[in-house]
Amino acid sequence: MSETGGEGWGQSGNPTTVFAYEGHQGPEEGGMKNEGEMRKGEEEGQGKEEDEDYDSPPERQIVVGICSMMKKSKSKPMTQIMERLCKFEYITVVIFPEEVILNEPVDKWPLCDCLVSFHSKGFPLDKAVEYANLRNPLLINDLNMQYYIQDRREVYRILQEEGIDLPRYAVLTRDPDRPEECNLVEGEDHVEVNGEVFPKPFVEKPVCAEDHNVYIYYPTSAGGGSQRLFRKIGSRSSVYSPESCVRKTGSYIYEEFMPTDGTDVKVYTVGPDYAHAEARKSPALDGKVERDSEGKEIRYPVMLTAMEKLVARKVCLAFKQTVCGFDLLRANGHSFVCDVNGFSFVKNSMKYYDDCAKVLGNMVMRELAPQFHIPWSIPMEAEDIPIVPTTSGTMMELRCVIAIIRHGDRTPKQKMKMEVRHPLFFELFEKYGGYKSGKLKLKKPKQLQEVLDIARLLLAELGQHTDCEIEEKKGKLEQLKTVLEMYGHFSGINRKVQLTYLPNGQPKASSEEEGRESQPYTIFGHFYFCFIRPQDISPKSTVFGPMCSCKP
Ligand SMILES: Nc1ncnc2c1ncn2[C@@H]1O[C@H](COP(=O)(O)OP(=O)(O)OP(=O)(O)O)[C@@H](O)[C@H]1O
Ligand SMILES: [Mg+2]
């Protein structure tokens, strides 16, 4: 867990991509990789000539879609972070217009490869889930978990299941039609919920996490009454009420009051290994919001303990929210999670904006670069270099040894090469336009049949006259004939002949052919045949294997 974010910028320091705002339609429909298309692509790939494989440049940018209410997607932290994210050479950011999110069916939403989407008031989470199911992008924050985040009962259940410390609590669920029929016994200085006693001070929270009307009840020894918290309005976040009785309609969580130093610790994760934390005055105190001369709420720096970093990691993973804000109460020598808010950025921190964009960008690249054929590895930063002092001076610390091991019994290449010089081959080469590029691939049954006919003819001639001028090696011609005669017919997919015109003689010998005499040819061109793997030969080709290892 890093509090400062140790990961580096993208390959390029220069902004090469545009931060696309509303109206950007993203990549072409055909560029979206749904499962069916991927499979189709793989099948096509099987017919590719091995020798032709190369690292092609990415066809297009990785598109990160921002799908949230406009207030959030146009917020200052989002803008700052996305501008930084766009500095990654291969990343483009597309903001989904709110009007499209609210009014258009999901198949009309922009396309993206990675989705940053989160619920806030008025956001159609169901549609976002539908979109994610349709397009299957990489999700920065899981969408289904966002239903749970809206319900404090679920949040507490998940925290408990993960073994994360939280205040002792009980849930009072009321039927709205019969609110009086519930498991609540109220005393002057305590409540009993489902048989569990909570002496004052205790906290009463609406089960709906969107409802910020949290009440804290004081004991009579402290004067009684309650503190009513609410969503900040100007300089106020709570107000004292003389009311000492709990609310009698609605469902609530009752929990023990944790005595802190008067501050809340706000934690903001960006993935399981990064968390920013800062403290703010608790709204439970007097309800007056502390602001600086610019009107910004005052924040106190916080260093998370190792335990708290572990809690941050657990919260991030348990709720599957890369970007996740939650509240910690430091009390009685422990830290207790009392609220998980899901997607939330730190405000007004350049360091956080930098770090957050780096972590997100690296995450996107790590997950998606391979499928986009982008050669990419997490860049090293000076602070990452593991230098350690030792008795014999400062040294690089050995962090790990990585071995990449593979077994040696490789499937033999089902491929054969031979030189051909007979005019019949040249005629065939010309007939199918081989001279245009100097290369020719024959896959069609008719074409393969023509090659077979030539091989048969030459072998017949060789059989009749030993002194004839056929230069092709008899052994090779026999191999060629045997392979082309296999299966009794040509299906067009399991064999291929490739011819290359070599006007100046033999190509450079491969290592296994080294030592062979090589001489320039001036009269005839040379052709190479190549048989690629027949898919139906298995296992470890017994037909091709021995033949392919046969040297001329
Ligand atoms: N068990 C507790 N003990 C002491 N104080 C608490 C407790 N639970 C909540 N508080 C105080 O009440 C505040 C509001 O509680 P909580 O964060 O659960 O509600 P919220 O309305 O969802 O907050 P947010 O605005 O972060 O969404 C906390 O920031 C904290 O100061
Ligand atoms: Mg809170």
Coordinates of C-alpha atoms and ligand atoms in Angstrom, one line a residue:
M1 CA 0.0 0.0 0.0
S2 CA 1.4 3.3 -1.0
E3 CA 0.2 6.6 0.3
T4 CA 2.1 8.6 -2.3
G5 CA 1.6 6.3 -5.3
G6 CA 4.8 4.7 -6.6
E7 CA 3.8 4.1 -10.1
G8 CA 5.0 6.1 -13.0
W9 CA 3.7 8.0 -16.0
G10 CA 3.0 6.4 -19.4
Q11 CA 5.6 5.9 -22.0
S12 CA 5.2 9.4 -23.3
G13 CA 5.5 12.6 -21.3
N14 CA 3.8 14.6 -24.0
P15 CA 0.0 14.9 -24.2
T16 CA -0.7 13.1 -27.5
T17 CA -4.4 12.4 -27.0
V18 CA -7.4 14.7 -26.8
F19 CA -9.6 14.8 -23.8
A20 CA -12.8 14.3 -25.6
Y21 CA -15.8 16.0 -24.2
E22 CA -19.5 15.4 -24.9
G23 CA -20.4 14.6 -28.5
H24 CA -17.4 12.4 -29.0
Q25 CA -18.8 9.1 -30.3
G26 CA -15.8 6.9 -29.5
P27 CA -14.5 4.3 -31.9
E28 CA -16.4 2.8 -34.8
E29 CA -19.0 0.2 -33.9
G30 CA -17.0 -2.4 -35.7
G31 CA -14.0 -1.7 -33.4
M32 CA -15.8 -3.0 -30.3
K33 CA -14.6 -6.3 -29.1
N34 CA -17.5 -8.3 -28.1
E35 CA -17.0 -12.0 -27.4
G36 CA -18.3 -13.3 -30.7
E37 CA -16.1 -11.0 -32.7
M38 CA -13.0 -12.0 -30.6
R39 CA -13.7 -15.6 -31.3
K40 CA -14.1 -14.9 -35.0
G41 CA -10.8 -13.1 -35.0
E42 CA -9.0 -16.0 -33.4
E43 CA -10.2 -18.4 -36.0
E44 CA -9.1 -16.2 -38.8
G45 CA -5.7 -15.9 -37.0
Q46 CA -5.2 -19.7 -37.3
G47 CA -4.9 -19.5 -41.0
K48 CA -2.1 -16.9 -40.8
E49 CA 1.3 -17.8 -42.0
E50 CA 3.6 -18.1 -38.9
D51 CA 6.4 -16.4 -40.7
E52 CA 4.3 -13.3 -41.2
D53 CA 3.6 -12.6 -37.6
Y54 CA 4.8 -9.2 -36.5
D55 CA 4.1 -6.6 -33.9
S56 CA 1.5 -4.5 -35.6
P57 CA 0.9 -1.0 -34.1
P58 CA -2.4 -0.6 -32.2
E59 CA -5.2 0.1 -34.6
R60 CA -6.8 2.7 -32.3
Q61 CA -6.6 4.2 -28.8
I62 CA -7.9 2.6 -25.6
V63 CA -11.1 4.5 -24.8
V64 CA -11.9 5.2 -21.2
G65 CA -15.6 6.1 -20.9
I66 CA -16.8 8.3 -18.0
C67 CA -20.5 7.5 -17.3
S68 CA -21.9 9.4 -14.4
M69 CA -24.2 12.4 -13.7
M70 CA -22.9 15.6 -15.3
K71 CA -22.3 17.2 -11.9
K72 CA -19.7 14.5 -11.3
S73 CA -18.2 14.0 -14.7
K74 CA -17.7 17.8 -15.1
S75 CA -16.4 18.3 -11.5
K76 CA -13.0 19.8 -11.0
P77 CA -11.3 16.7 -9.7
M78 CA -12.7 14.6 -12.5
T79 CA -11.5 17.1 -15.1
Q80 CA -8.1 17.4 -13.5
I81 CA -7.6 13.6 -13.3
M82 CA -8.9 12.9 -16.8
E83 CA -6.6 15.5 -18.3
R84 CA -3.7 13.8 -16.7
L85 CA -5.0 10.4 -17.8
C86 CA -5.0 11.6 -21.4
K87 CA -1.2 12.1 -21.1
F88 CA -0.9 8.3 -21.5
E89 CA 0.0 7.9 -25.1
Y90 CA -2.6 5.3 -25.9
I91 CA -5.5 6.5 -23.8
T92 CA -8.4 8.7 -24.8
V93 CA -11.2 9.7 -22.4
V94 CA -14.8 10.0 -23.6
I95 CA -17.5 11.6 -21.3
F96 CA -20.9 10.1 -21.8
P97 CA -23.3 13.1 -22.0
E98 CA -25.9 13.1 -19.2
E99 CA -28.7 13.6 -21.7
V100 CA -27.6 10.4 -23.5
I101 CA -27.3 8.5 -20.2
L102 CA -30.8 9.5 -19.1
N103 CA -32.7 9.4 -22.4
E104 CA -31.0 7.1 -24.9
P105 CA -31.1 3.3 -24.8
V106 CA -27.7 1.7 -23.9
D107 CA -27.0 0.5 -27.4
K108 CA -26.8 4.2 -28.4
W109 CA -24.3 5.1 -25.7
P110 CA -20.7 5.7 -26.8
L111 CA -18.4 2.7 -27.0
C112 CA -15.5 2.3 -24.7
D113 CA -12.9 -0.3 -23.6
C114 CA -12.8 0.7 -20.0
L115 CA -15.7 2.2 -18.0
V116 CA -15.6 4.6 -15.1
S117 CA -19.2 4.6 -14.0
F118 CA -20.8 5.3 -10.6
H119 CA -24.1 6.0 -9.0
S120 CA -25.1 9.3 -7.6
K121 CA -28.5 10.9 -7.1
G122 CA -30.6 10.5 -10.3
F123 CA -28.2 8.1 -12.0
P124 CA -29.8 5.2 -13.8
L125 CA -27.6 2.4 -12.4
D126 CA -29.8 -0.3 -14.0
K127 CA -28.9 1.2 -17.4
A128 CA -25.2 1.3 -16.6
V129 CA -25.4 -2.4 -15.6
E130 CA -27.2 -3.1 -18.9
Y131 CA -24.5 -1.2 -20.8
A132 CA -21.7 -3.1 -19.1
N133 CA -23.4 -6.4 -19.9
L134 CA -23.8 -5.4 -23.5
R135 CA -20.3 -4.0 -24.1
N136 CA -18.2 -5.8 -21.5
P137 CA -15.7 -3.1 -20.8
L138 CA -13.1 -3.2 -18.1
L139 CA -14.9 -1.8 -15.0
I140 CA -12.9 0.5 -12.8
N141 CA -15.7 0.4 -10.2
D142 CA -18.0 -2.6 -10.2
L143 CA -21.6 -1.6 -10.9
N144 CA -23.6 -4.3 -9.2
M145 CA -21.8 -3.6 -5.9
Q146 CA -23.1 -0.1 -6.1
Y147 CA -26.6 -1.3 -5.2
Y148 CA -25.2 -2.5 -1.9
I149 CA -23.3 0.7 -1.3
Q150 CA -26.7 2.5 -1.3
D151 CA -27.9 0.5 1.7
R152 CA -26.0 0.9 5.0
R153 CA -27.2 -2.6 6.1
E154 CA -25.5 -4.2 3.2
V155 CA -22.4 -2.0 3.7
Y156 CA -22.1 -3.1 7.3
R157 CA -22.8 -6.8 6.4
I158 CA -20.0 -6.8 3.9
L159 CA -17.6 -5.0 6.3
Q160 CA -18.4 -7.6 9.0
E161 CA -17.9 -10.5 6.5
E162 CA -14.5 -9.1 5.7
G163 CA -13.5 -8.9 9.3
I164 CA -13.1 -5.1 9.2
D165 CA -13.7 -3.3 12.5
L166 CA -16.9 -1.3 12.7
P167 CA -19.0 0.0 15.5
R168 CA -21.3 -2.5 17.3
Y169 CA -24.7 -2.1 15.6
A170 CA -28.2 -3.4 15.2
V171 CA -30.7 -2.9 12.4
L172 CA -34.3 -1.8 13.1
T173 CA -36.4 -2.5 10.1
R174 CA -39.9 -1.1 10.0
D175 CA -42.8 -1.9 7.8
P176 CA -43.9 1.5 6.6
D177 CA -47.6 0.5 7.0
R178 CA -47.2 -0.7 10.6
P179 CA -44.3 1.4 11.9
E180 CA -45.1 0.8 15.5
E181 CA -44.7 -3.0 15.2
C182 CA -40.9 -3.2 15.5
N183 CA -38.3 -4.6 17.8
L184 CA -37.5 -1.4 19.7
V185 CA -37.7 -0.7 23.4
E186 CA -36.8 2.9 24.4
G187 CA -35.5 4.0 27.8
E188 CA -34.5 7.4 28.9
D189 CA -30.8 6.7 28.4
H190 CA -30.7 3.7 26.1
V191 CA -32.5 1.8 23.3
E192 CA -32.9 -1.9 22.9
V193 CA -33.0 -3.0 19.3
N194 CA -33.7 -6.7 18.6
G195 CA -32.8 -7.3 22.3
E196 CA -29.4 -5.6 22.0
V197 CA -28.9 -2.6 24.3
F198 CA -27.3 0.7 23.2
P199 CA -26.7 3.1 26.0
K200 CA -26.5 6.8 25.1
P201 CA -24.6 8.2 23.4
F202 CA -25.6 6.2 20.4
V203 CA -26.0 7.0 16.7
E204 CA -29.1 6.5 14.6
K205 CA -28.6 6.2 10.8
P206 CA -31.2 5.9 8.1
V207 CA -30.7 2.5 6.3
C208 CA -30.6 4.4 3.0
A209 CA -27.0 5.6 2.6
E210 CA -28.2 8.5 0.5
D211 CA -30.1 9.8 3.5
H212 CA -27.6 11.9 5.5
N213 CA -29.9 12.7 8.4
V214 CA -27.8 10.9 11.0
Y215 CA -28.8 11.7 14.7
I216 CA -26.6 11.3 17.7
Y217 CA -28.4 11.0 21.1
Y218 CA -26.8 12.4 24.3
P219 CA -27.1 10.8 27.7
T220 CA -29.1 12.8 30.4
S221 CA -25.8 13.2 32.3
A222 CA -24.6 15.3 29.3
G223 CA -27.8 17.3 29.2
G224 CA -29.8 15.0 26.9
G225 CA -31.2 16.0 23.5
S226 CA -29.6 15.0 20.2
Q227 CA -27.4 16.3 17.4
R228 CA -29.0 16.2 14.0
L229 CA -26.5 15.9 11.1
F230 CA -27.4 16.7 7.5
R231 CA -25.7 17.3 4.1
K232 CA -23.6 20.4 4.5
I233 CA -25.5 23.6 3.9
G234 CA -23.1 26.6 3.8
S235 CA -21.2 26.7 7.0
R236 CA -23.4 24.1 8.9
S237 CA -23.4 20.3 8.9
S238 CA -25.5 19.6 12.1
V239 CA -27.7 21.3 14.6
Y240 CA -28.5 20.5 18.2
S241 CA -32.1 19.5 19.1
P242 CA -33.5 19.1 22.6
E243 CA -35.4 16.0 21.3
S244 CA -34.2 13.0 23.2
C245 CA -36.5 10.4 21.8
V246 CA -35.6 8.4 18.7
R247 CA -37.5 8.6 15.4
K248 CA -40.6 6.5 15.2
T249 CA -41.0 6.0 11.4
G250 CA -38.4 4.6 9.0
S251 CA -35.7 2.0 9.3
Y252 CA -32.5 2.7 11.0
I253 CA -29.2 1.4 12.1
Y254 CA -28.4 2.0 15.8
E255 CA -24.7 1.9 16.7
E256 CA -22.5 2.7 19.6
F257 CA -20.9 6.2 19.6
M258 CA -17.1 6.0 19.0
P259 CA -15.3 8.7 21.0
T260 CA -12.8 10.2 18.5
D261 CA -10.6 13.3 18.9
G262 CA -13.4 15.2 17.1
T263 CA -12.2 14.5 13.6
D264 CA -13.2 12.0 11.0
V265 CA -10.5 10.3 8.8
K266 CA -11.6 10.4 5.2
V267 CA -9.8 7.7 3.1
Y268 CA -9.7 7.6 -0.7
T269 CA -8.4 4.5 -2.4
V270 CA -7.3 4.2 -6.0
G271 CA -6.9 0.5 -6.2
P272 CA -5.9 -1.8 -3.4
D273 CA -2.4 -0.5 -3.1
Y274 CA -3.0 3.3 -3.0
A275 CA -4.9 5.4 -0.4
H276 CA -5.0 9.0 0.4
A277 CA -6.2 10.1 3.8
E278 CA -7.1 13.4 5.4
A279 CA -9.0 14.4 8.5
R280 CA -11.9 16.8 8.9
K281 CA -13.7 18.2 11.9
S282 CA -16.6 15.8 12.7
P283 CA -20.0 17.2 11.9
A284 CA -21.1 15.6 15.2
L285 CA -19.3 18.3 17.2
D286 CA -21.1 21.6 17.0
G287 CA -22.1 21.5 13.4
K288 CA -20.0 24.5 12.4
V289 CA -18.0 23.7 9.3
E290 CA -14.3 24.9 9.5
R291 CA -13.4 26.8 6.4
D292 CA -10.2 28.6 5.3
S293 CA -10.0 32.1 3.8
E294 CA -10.9 30.7 0.3
G295 CA -13.9 29.0 1.8
K296 CA -12.5 25.5 1.4
E297 CA -13.2 23.1 4.3
I298 CA -10.1 22.7 6.4
R299 CA -8.4 19.4 6.2
Y300 CA -5.7 17.9 8.5
P301 CA -2.9 15.8 7.2
V302 CA -3.1 12.1 8.2
M303 CA -0.6 9.2 8.0
L304 CA -2.4 5.9 7.8
T305 CA -1.1 3.2 10.1
A306 CA -0.2 -0.2 8.6
M307 CA -3.5 -1.6 10.0
E308 CA -5.5 1.2 8.3
K309 CA -3.7 0.7 5.0
L310 CA -4.8 -2.9 5.2
V311 CA -8.3 -1.8 6.0
A312 CA -8.2 0.5 2.9
R313 CA -7.1 -2.5 0.8
K314 CA -9.8 -4.7 2.2
V315 CA -12.6 -2.1 1.6
C316 CA -11.4 -1.4 -2.0
L317 CA -11.4 -5.2 -2.8
A318 CA -14.5 -6.2 -0.9
F319 CA -16.7 -3.5 -2.6
K320 CA -14.8 -4.0 -5.9
Q321 CA -14.5 -0.2 -6.2
T322 CA -11.1 0.9 -7.4
V323 CA -11.9 4.5 -6.6
C324 CA -13.5 4.3 -3.2
G325 CA -14.0 6.8 -0.4
F326 CA -14.8 5.7 3.2
D327 CA -14.7 7.1 6.7
L328 CA -12.6 5.9 9.6
L329 CA -13.2 6.7 13.3
R330 CA -10.1 6.5 15.3
A331 CA -11.3 5.7 18.8
N332 CA -10.1 3.6 21.8
G333 CA -6.8 2.9 20.0
H334 CA -8.5 1.3 17.0
S335 CA -9.9 2.4 13.7
F336 CA -13.5 1.7 12.8
V337 CA -15.1 2.0 9.4
C338 CA -18.5 3.8 9.8
D339 CA -19.3 4.7 6.2
V340 CA -18.4 3.5 2.7
N341 CA -19.2 5.9 0.0
G342 CA -18.0 4.2 -3.2
F343 CA -16.6 6.4 -6.0
S344 CA -15.1 9.5 -4.6
F345 CA -12.1 11.7 -5.5
V346 CA -10.1 13.9 -3.2
K347 CA -10.7 17.5 -3.8
N348 CA -8.0 20.2 -4.4
S349 CA -4.9 18.1 -4.1
M350 CA -2.5 18.2 -7.1
K351 CA -0.5 15.3 -5.7
Y352 CA -3.7 13.2 -5.5
Y353 CA -4.7 14.2 -9.0
D354 CA -1.2 13.2 -10.3
D355 CA -1.1 9.9 -8.4
C356 CA -4.7 9.0 -9.2
A357 CA -4.2 9.5 -12.9
K358 CA -1.0 7.5 -12.8
V359 CA -2.5 4.6 -10.9
L360 CA -5.6 4.5 -13.1
G361 CA -3.6 4.9 -16.3
N362 CA -1.2 2.1 -15.4
M363 CA -4.1 -0.1 -14.4
V364 CA -5.8 0.4 -17.7
M365 CA -2.6 -0.2 -19.7
R366 CA -1.7 -3.3 -17.7
E367 CA -5.2 -4.8 -18.3
L368 CA -5.7 -3.7 -21.9
A369 CA -2.4 -3.2 -23.6
P370 CA -1.9 -6.9 -24.5
Q371 CA -5.2 -7.1 -26.3
F372 CA -4.4 -3.9 -28.2
H373 CA -1.0 -5.2 -29.1
I374 CA 0.7 -2.3 -27.3
P375 CA 4.1 -3.2 -25.9
W376 CA 3.9 -1.7 -22.4
S377 CA 5.4 -2.2 -19.0
I378 CA 5.0 -0.1 -15.9
P379 CA 7.6 2.6 -16.0
M380 CA 10.1 2.8 -13.2
E381 CA 10.5 5.9 -11.2
A382 CA 13.6 7.0 -9.2
E383 CA 11.8 6.3 -6.0
D384 CA 11.1 2.7 -7.1
I385 CA 14.8 1.8 -7.5
P386 CA 15.5 -0.5 -4.6
I387 CA 18.8 0.8 -3.2
V388 CA 19.8 -0.5 0.2
P389 CA 22.7 0.3 2.5
T390 CA 24.8 -2.7 3.2
T391 CA 28.1 -3.3 5.1
S392 CA 29.9 -3.2 1.8
G393 CA 28.3 0.0 0.5
T394 CA 25.0 1.0 -1.1
M395 CA 23.6 -1.7 -3.4
M396 CA 20.6 -2.6 -5.4
E397 CA 18.5 -5.0 -3.5
L398 CA 17.5 -8.2 -5.2
R399 CA 13.7 -8.2 -5.1
C400 CA 13.0 -11.4 -6.9
V401 CA 14.2 -13.8 -9.5
I402 CA 11.8 -14.5 -12.3
A403 CA 12.2 -17.5 -14.5
I404 CA 10.3 -18.1 -17.6
I405 CA 10.4 -21.8 -18.3
R406 CA 8.8 -23.9 -21.0
H407 CA 8.9 -27.5 -21.9
G408 CA 11.1 -28.6 -24.7
D409 CA 8.9 -31.0 -26.7
R410 CA 7.7 -28.5 -29.2
T411 CA 5.2 -29.7 -31.8
P412 CA 7.3 -30.1 -35.0
K413 CA 6.7 -27.4 -37.6
Q414 CA 4.5 -29.0 -40.1
K415 CA 6.2 -27.3 -42.9
M416 CA 8.5 -28.3 -45.7
K417 CA 10.7 -26.2 -48.0
M418 CA 12.1 -27.2 -51.4
E419 CA 13.6 -25.5 -54.3
V420 CA 11.9 -25.8 -57.6
R421 CA 13.1 -24.9 -61.0
H422 CA 10.9 -26.7 -63.5
P423 CA 9.1 -24.5 -66.0
L424 CA 5.8 -26.0 -65.0
F425 CA 6.2 -24.3 -61.6
F426 CA 7.0 -21.0 -63.2
E427 CA 4.0 -21.3 -65.4
L428 CA 1.8 -21.8 -62.3
F429 CA 3.6 -18.9 -60.6
E430 CA 2.8 -16.7 -63.5
K431 CA -0.8 -18.0 -64.0
Y432 CA -1.7 -16.9 -60.4
G433 CA 0.0 -13.5 -60.6
G434 CA 3.1 -14.4 -58.5
Y435 CA 5.4 -12.0 -60.4
K436 CA 3.5 -9.0 -59.1
S437 CA 4.8 -9.3 -55.6
G438 CA 7.3 -12.2 -56.1
K439 CA 5.2 -14.2 -53.7
L440 CA 2.3 -16.5 -54.1
K441 CA 0.0 -18.4 -51.8
L442 CA -2.0 -21.3 -53.1
K443 CA -4.8 -22.5 -50.9
K444 CA -7.7 -23.3 -53.2
P445 CA -8.4 -27.0 -53.9
K446 CA -8.0 -26.4 -57.6
Q447 CA -4.6 -24.7 -57.2
L448 CA -3.4 -27.4 -54.8
Q449 CA -4.5 -30.0 -57.3
E450 CA -2.4 -28.3 -60.0
V451 CA 0.7 -28.5 -57.8
L452 CA 0.0 -32.2 -57.1
D453 CA -0.4 -32.8 -60.8
I454 CA 3.0 -31.2 -61.5
A455 CA 4.6 -33.3 -58.7
R456 CA 3.1 -36.5 -60.1
L457 CA 4.2 -35.7 -63.6
L458 CA 7.8 -34.9 -62.6
L459 CA 8.0 -38.1 -60.5
A460 CA 6.7 -40.1 -63.4
E461 CA 9.3 -38.6 -65.7
L462 CA 12.0 -39.2 -63.1
G463 CA 10.9 -42.8 -62.8
Q464 CA 11.2 -43.3 -66.6
H465 CA 14.5 -41.6 -67.4
T466 CA 17.2 -41.3 -64.8
D467 CA 19.2 -39.0 -67.1
C468 CA 16.4 -36.4 -67.6
E469 CA 17.0 -32.7 -66.7
I470 CA 14.6 -32.4 -63.8
E471 CA 16.5 -30.7 -61.0
E472 CA 13.9 -31.1 -58.2
K473 CA 15.0 -33.6 -55.6
K474 CA 13.1 -36.9 -56.0
G475 CA 12.7 -37.3 -52.2
K476 CA 11.2 -33.8 -51.9
L477 CA 8.9 -34.3 -54.8
E478 CA 7.7 -37.5 -53.1
Q479 CA 7.1 -35.7 -49.8
L480 CA 5.2 -33.0 -51.7
K481 CA 3.0 -35.6 -53.4
T482 CA 2.4 -37.6 -50.2
V483 CA 1.3 -34.5 -48.3
L484 CA -1.0 -33.3 -51.1
E485 CA -2.5 -36.7 -51.6
M486 CA -3.4 -37.0 -47.9
Y487 CA -7.1 -37.2 -46.8
G488 CA -8.2 -38.0 -50.4
H489 CA -9.3 -34.5 -51.1
F490 CA -8.4 -30.8 -50.6
S491 CA -10.6 -28.9 -48.1
G492 CA -8.8 -25.7 -48.6
I493 CA -7.9 -25.1 -45.0
N494 CA -5.5 -27.7 -43.9
R495 CA -2.8 -27.3 -46.5
K496 CA -1.2 -24.4 -48.3
V497 CA 1.6 -24.0 -50.8
Q498 CA 3.7 -20.8 -50.7
L499 CA 6.0 -19.9 -53.5
T500 CA 8.7 -17.2 -53.4
Y501 CA 10.5 -16.1 -56.4
L502 CA 14.3 -15.8 -55.8
P503 CA 15.9 -14.4 -58.9
N504 CA 19.4 -14.2 -57.3
G505 CA 19.8 -17.6 -55.9
Q506 CA 19.1 -19.3 -52.6
P507 CA 18.0 -17.4 -49.5
K508 CA 20.3 -17.2 -46.5
A509 CA 20.5 -20.7 -45.1
S510 CA 18.7 -21.3 -41.8
S511 CA 20.9 -22.6 -38.9
E512 CA 20.0 -26.2 -39.5
E513 CA 20.9 -25.8 -43.1
E514 CA 24.1 -24.0 -42.5
G515 CA 27.1 -25.7 -44.0
R516 CA 25.1 -26.5 -47.1
E517 CA 26.7 -25.4 -50.2
S518 CA 25.1 -22.3 -51.5
Q519 CA 25.5 -21.1 -55.0
P520 CA 23.9 -18.3 -57.1
Y521 CA 21.5 -19.3 -59.8
T522 CA 21.1 -17.2 -62.8
I523 CA 18.9 -19.1 -65.1
F524 CA 16.0 -20.2 -62.9
G525 CA 14.2 -18.7 -60.1
H526 CA 13.7 -20.7 -57.0
F527 CA 10.4 -21.5 -55.3
Y528 CA 9.7 -22.6 -51.8
F529 CA 6.9 -24.8 -50.8
C530 CA 5.5 -24.6 -47.4
F531 CA 2.9 -26.8 -45.9
I532 CA 1.3 -25.4 -42.8
R533 CA -0.1 -27.4 -40.0
P534 CA -3.0 -29.6 -41.0
Q535 CA -5.3 -29.0 -38.1
D536 CA -6.6 -32.6 -38.0
I537 CA -3.3 -34.3 -37.5
S538 CA -2.7 -35.2 -33.9
P539 CA -1.0 -35.6 -31.7
K540 CA 2.6 -34.5 -32.6
S541 CA 2.1 -35.1 -36.3
T542 CA 3.3 -38.6 -37.2
V543 CA 3.0 -37.8 -40.8
F544 CA 4.7 -34.5 -41.1
G545 CA 7.2 -34.9 -38.3
P546 CA 9.5 -37.4 -39.8
M547 CA 9.1 -36.0 -43.3
C548 CA 9.9 -32.5 -42.2
S549 CA 13.1 -33.5 -40.5
C550 CA 14.2 -35.2 -43.7
K551 CA 17.0 -33.2 -45.2
P552 CA 17.4 -32.9 -49.0
Ligands
LIG1 N1 -20.5 5.3 15.5 C1 -20.2 6.6 15.4 N2 -19.5 7.1 16.4 C2 -19.2 8.4 16.4 N3 -19.4 9.3 15.4 C3 -20.0 8.7 14.3 C4 -20.4 7.4 14.3 N4 -21.0 7.2 13.1 C5 -21.0 8.3 12.4 N5 -20.4 9.3 13.2 C6 -20.2 10.7 12.8 O1 -21.3 11.0 12.0 C7 -20.8 11.4 10.7 C8 -21.8 11.0 9.6 O2 -21.9 9.6 9.6 P1 -21.8 8.7 8.3 O3 -20.5 9.0 7.7 O4 -22.1 7.4 8.6 O5 -23.0 9.4 7.5 P2 -23.1 9.9 6.0 O6 -24.2 10.9 6.0 O7 -23.3 8.8 5.1 O8 -21.8 10.6 5.7 P3 -21.2 11.1 4.3 O9 -21.5 12.5 4.2 O10 -19.7 10.8 4.5 O11 -21.8 10.3 3.3 C9 -19.4 10.8 10.6 O12 -18.6 11.5 9.7 C10 -18.9 10.9 12.0 O13 -18.4 12.1 12.3
MG2 MG -19.6 9.7 6.0

